[in-house]
Amino acid sequence: MTTASSALPSSVPPPEPAPAWARRAAHAIALCAVPSGLWRIAMASGVYVGYGDRVLREVYGIPGWGIAYVVGLSVLAELAALSPLLLVSDRWRPMSPGVLAPLAWTASGILVLGALWQLAVLFTVESHTYLASGAPQTVWGFVFAPLLAIPALMTAVTWSYAKRHRAR
């Protein structure tokens, strides 16, 4: 009895494994999203993160629908941050490289543009914030700062993936 893999022609060699640095970068992307997600979940759970009760209620809808929104946003952000692991996986390939590589480049481009836009807004527009000054703003800065590393990491992982699959 032959297996499905032995029945396939071997004219296309398998891609070389992802380099260690690309694997570490893909895992780092997932880890970069964790602090901000935990901060949002703390906010939804009623932990004081720098917003007063009135702001939580009127602006964010917490308690109420805002809890589902904030927790859902955290879950979706982490799932998105886990997706670069597909680019370094040797076992599971949900799409062909011809489809996955353009999607990854598109995601990288959107992430870079989004980060540049956020930095431009941060440094050029006087932002109105409901967050209390002092320690809450410092904590907020520390938990959201890792998100700025994601575009560069994603671009590096995407480049590695495209390079490995272009060689085939």
Tab-separated table of C-alpha atoms in Angstrom:
chain	number	residue	atom	x	y	z
A	1	MET	CA	0.000	0.000	0.000
A	2	THR	CA	1.422	3.384	-0.959
A	3	THR	CA	0.886	6.525	0.986
A	4	ALA	CA	-0.294	9.762	-0.576
A	5	SER	CA	3.097	11.375	-0.123
A	6	SER	CA	4.934	8.562	-1.895
A	7	ALA	CA	2.508	8.738	-4.832
A	8	LEU	CA	3.301	12.412	-5.457
A	9	PRO	CA	6.028	13.242	-7.969
A	10	SER	CA	9.234	14.356	-6.372
A	11	SER	CA	10.130	16.926	-9.048
A	12	VAL	CA	9.620	19.835	-6.640
A	13	PRO	CA	12.030	19.679	-3.736
A	14	PRO	CA	10.674	20.631	-0.333
A	15	PRO	CA	11.640	24.106	0.813
A	16	GLU	CA	14.552	24.461	3.145
A	17	PRO	CA	13.553	24.930	6.773
A	18	ALA	CA	13.107	28.420	8.112
A	19	PRO	CA	16.265	29.852	9.655
A	20	ALA	CA	16.383	30.036	13.426
A	21	TRP	CA	16.265	33.837	13.414
A	22	ALA	CA	13.021	33.776	11.380
A	23	ARG	CA	11.458	31.281	13.797
A	24	ARG	CA	12.441	33.473	16.743
A	25	ALA	CA	11.067	36.563	14.993
A	26	ALA	CA	7.730	34.836	14.268
A	27	HIS	CA	7.434	33.807	17.907
A	28	ALA	CA	8.418	37.329	19.006
A	29	ILE	CA	5.518	38.744	16.987
A	30	ALA	CA	3.099	36.605	18.986
A	31	LEU	CA	4.745	37.687	22.229
A	32	CYS	CA	4.638	41.398	21.274
A	33	ALA	CA	0.830	41.319	21.263
A	34	VAL	CA	0.506	39.753	24.721
A	35	PRO	CA	1.115	42.796	26.999
A	36	SER	CA	-1.464	45.024	25.290
A	37	GLY	CA	-3.976	42.171	25.244
A	38	LEU	CA	-3.511	41.563	28.955
A	39	TRP	CA	-3.880	45.311	29.592
A	40	ARG	CA	-7.190	45.350	27.667
A	41	ILE	CA	-8.440	42.270	29.520
A	42	ALA	CA	-7.499	43.913	32.838
A	43	MET	CA	-9.481	46.983	31.760
A	44	ALA	CA	-12.491	44.818	30.865
A	45	SER	CA	-12.194	42.990	34.199
A	46	GLY	CA	-12.476	46.167	36.214
A	47	VAL	CA	-8.802	46.539	37.139
A	48	TYR	CA	-7.851	50.207	37.306
A	49	VAL	CA	-5.689	50.982	34.272
A	50	GLY	CA	-6.040	54.752	34.349
A	51	TYR	CA	-9.617	55.292	33.215
A	52	GLY	CA	-12.291	56.551	35.574
A	53	ASP	CA	-15.606	54.745	35.968
A	54	ARG	CA	-17.429	57.420	33.958
A	55	VAL	CA	-15.020	57.111	30.992
A	56	LEU	CA	-15.224	53.314	31.052
A	57	ARG	CA	-19.013	53.459	31.073
A	58	GLU	CA	-19.599	56.281	28.552
A	59	VAL	CA	-16.681	55.885	26.163
A	60	TYR	CA	-15.854	52.171	26.264
A	61	GLY	CA	-19.208	50.672	27.309
A	62	ILE	CA	-17.709	48.871	30.313
A	63	PRO	CA	-19.552	47.249	31.991
A	64	GLY	CA	-21.707	46.138	29.099
A	65	TRP	CA	-21.011	45.466	25.430
A	66	GLY	CA	-17.551	47.004	25.775
A	67	ILE	CA	-16.306	43.976	27.687
A	68	ALA	CA	-17.031	41.682	24.736
A	69	TYR	CA	-15.491	44.210	22.352
A	70	VAL	CA	-12.279	44.681	24.353
A	71	VAL	CA	-11.794	40.978	25.073
A	72	GLY	CA	-12.678	40.088	21.475
A	73	LEU	CA	-10.169	42.653	20.206
A	74	SER	CA	-7.487	41.105	22.403
A	75	VAL	CA	-8.268	37.596	21.135
A	76	LEU	CA	-8.313	38.700	17.477
A	77	ALA	CA	-5.059	40.631	17.893
A	78	GLU	CA	-3.350	37.583	19.370
A	79	LEU	CA	-4.686	35.302	16.624
A	80	ALA	CA	-3.366	37.748	14.030
A	81	ALA	CA	-0.032	37.848	15.854
A	82	LEU	CA	0.136	34.048	15.719
A	83	SER	CA	-0.384	33.941	11.938
A	84	PRO	CA	3.324	34.581	11.079
A	85	LEU	CA	4.045	31.169	12.569
A	86	LEU	CA	2.555	29.781	9.332
A	87	LEU	CA	5.496	31.315	7.489
A	88	VAL	CA	8.058	29.338	9.484
A	89	SER	CA	6.141	26.082	9.894
A	90	ASP	CA	7.630	23.025	8.251
A	91	ARG	CA	4.623	20.811	8.951
A	92	TRP	CA	1.414	22.708	8.332
A	93	ARG	CA	0.799	24.621	5.106
A	94	PRO	CA	-2.810	25.794	4.736
A	95	MET	CA	-2.074	27.595	1.443
A	96	SER	CA	0.373	27.329	-1.386
A	97	PRO	CA	3.399	29.635	-1.263
A	98	GLY	CA	2.056	31.412	-4.334
A	99	VAL	CA	-0.946	32.540	-2.276
A	100	LEU	CA	0.622	32.880	1.169
A	101	ALA	CA	3.621	34.991	0.133
A	102	PRO	CA	1.549	37.812	-1.439
A	103	LEU	CA	-0.780	37.770	1.570
A	104	ALA	CA	2.200	38.041	3.905
A	105	TRP	CA	3.705	40.923	1.902
A	106	THR	CA	0.348	42.695	1.959
A	107	ALA	CA	0.084	42.224	5.726
A	108	SER	CA	3.638	43.508	6.164
A	109	GLY	CA	2.882	46.587	4.098
A	110	ILE	CA	-0.305	47.327	6.002
A	111	LEU	CA	1.508	46.894	9.321
A	112	VAL	CA	4.317	49.254	8.264
A	113	LEU	CA	1.857	51.890	7.023
A	114	GLY	CA	-0.226	51.521	10.181
A	115	ALA	CA	2.804	51.941	12.433
A	116	LEU	CA	3.984	55.007	10.487
A	117	TRP	CA	0.493	56.485	10.701
A	118	GLN	CA	0.355	55.886	14.463
A	119	LEU	CA	3.759	57.520	14.943
A	120	ALA	CA	2.754	60.483	12.788
A	121	VAL	CA	-0.412	60.968	14.818
A	122	LEU	CA	1.510	60.594	18.069
A	123	PHE	CA	4.067	63.260	17.179
A	124	THR	CA	1.991	65.707	15.108
A	125	VAL	CA	-1.521	65.754	16.515
A	126	GLU	CA	-2.417	66.797	19.992
A	127	SER	CA	-4.151	63.650	21.077
A	128	HIS	CA	-7.112	63.851	23.439
A	129	THR	CA	-6.884	61.041	25.912
A	130	TYR	CA	-9.033	59.961	28.794
A	131	LEU	CA	-6.146	58.123	30.398
A	132	ALA	CA	-4.888	59.544	33.692
A	133	SER	CA	-1.397	60.997	33.551
A	134	GLY	CA	1.569	59.610	35.446
A	135	ALA	CA	1.880	55.902	36.172
A	136	PRO	CA	-1.137	54.819	34.051
A	137	GLN	CA	0.310	56.508	30.948
A	138	THR	CA	3.735	55.011	31.641
A	139	VAL	CA	2.271	51.525	32.004
A	140	TRP	CA	0.195	52.065	28.866
A	141	GLY	CA	3.352	53.077	26.983
A	142	PHE	CA	5.234	49.984	28.133
A	143	VAL	CA	2.439	47.558	27.232
A	144	PHE	CA	1.723	49.047	23.809
A	145	ALA	CA	5.344	49.791	22.779
A	146	PRO	CA	6.089	46.173	21.725
A	147	LEU	CA	3.431	46.514	19.020
A	148	LEU	CA	5.773	48.888	17.171
A	149	ALA	CA	8.236	46.021	16.646
A	150	ILE	CA	5.685	43.875	14.821
A	151	PRO	CA	5.942	45.535	11.366
A	152	ALA	CA	9.732	45.089	11.199
A	153	LEU	CA	9.551	41.525	12.509
A	154	MET	CA	6.743	40.631	10.096
A	155	THR	CA	8.652	42.066	7.159
A	156	ALA	CA	11.746	40.043	8.090
A	157	VAL	CA	9.753	36.805	8.476
A	158	THR	CA	7.936	37.451	5.188
A	159	TRP	CA	11.220	38.129	3.390
A	160	SER	CA	12.650	34.875	4.733
A	161	TYR	CA	9.559	32.941	3.606
A	162	ALA	CA	9.548	34.489	0.148
A	163	LYS	CA	13.282	33.874	-0.274
A	164	ARG	CA	12.996	30.209	0.729
A	165	HIS	CA	10.038	29.546	-1.555
A	166	ARG	CA	11.371	31.564	-4.491
A	167	ALA	CA	14.452	29.314	-4.570
A	168	ARG	CA	12.180	26.334	-5.336
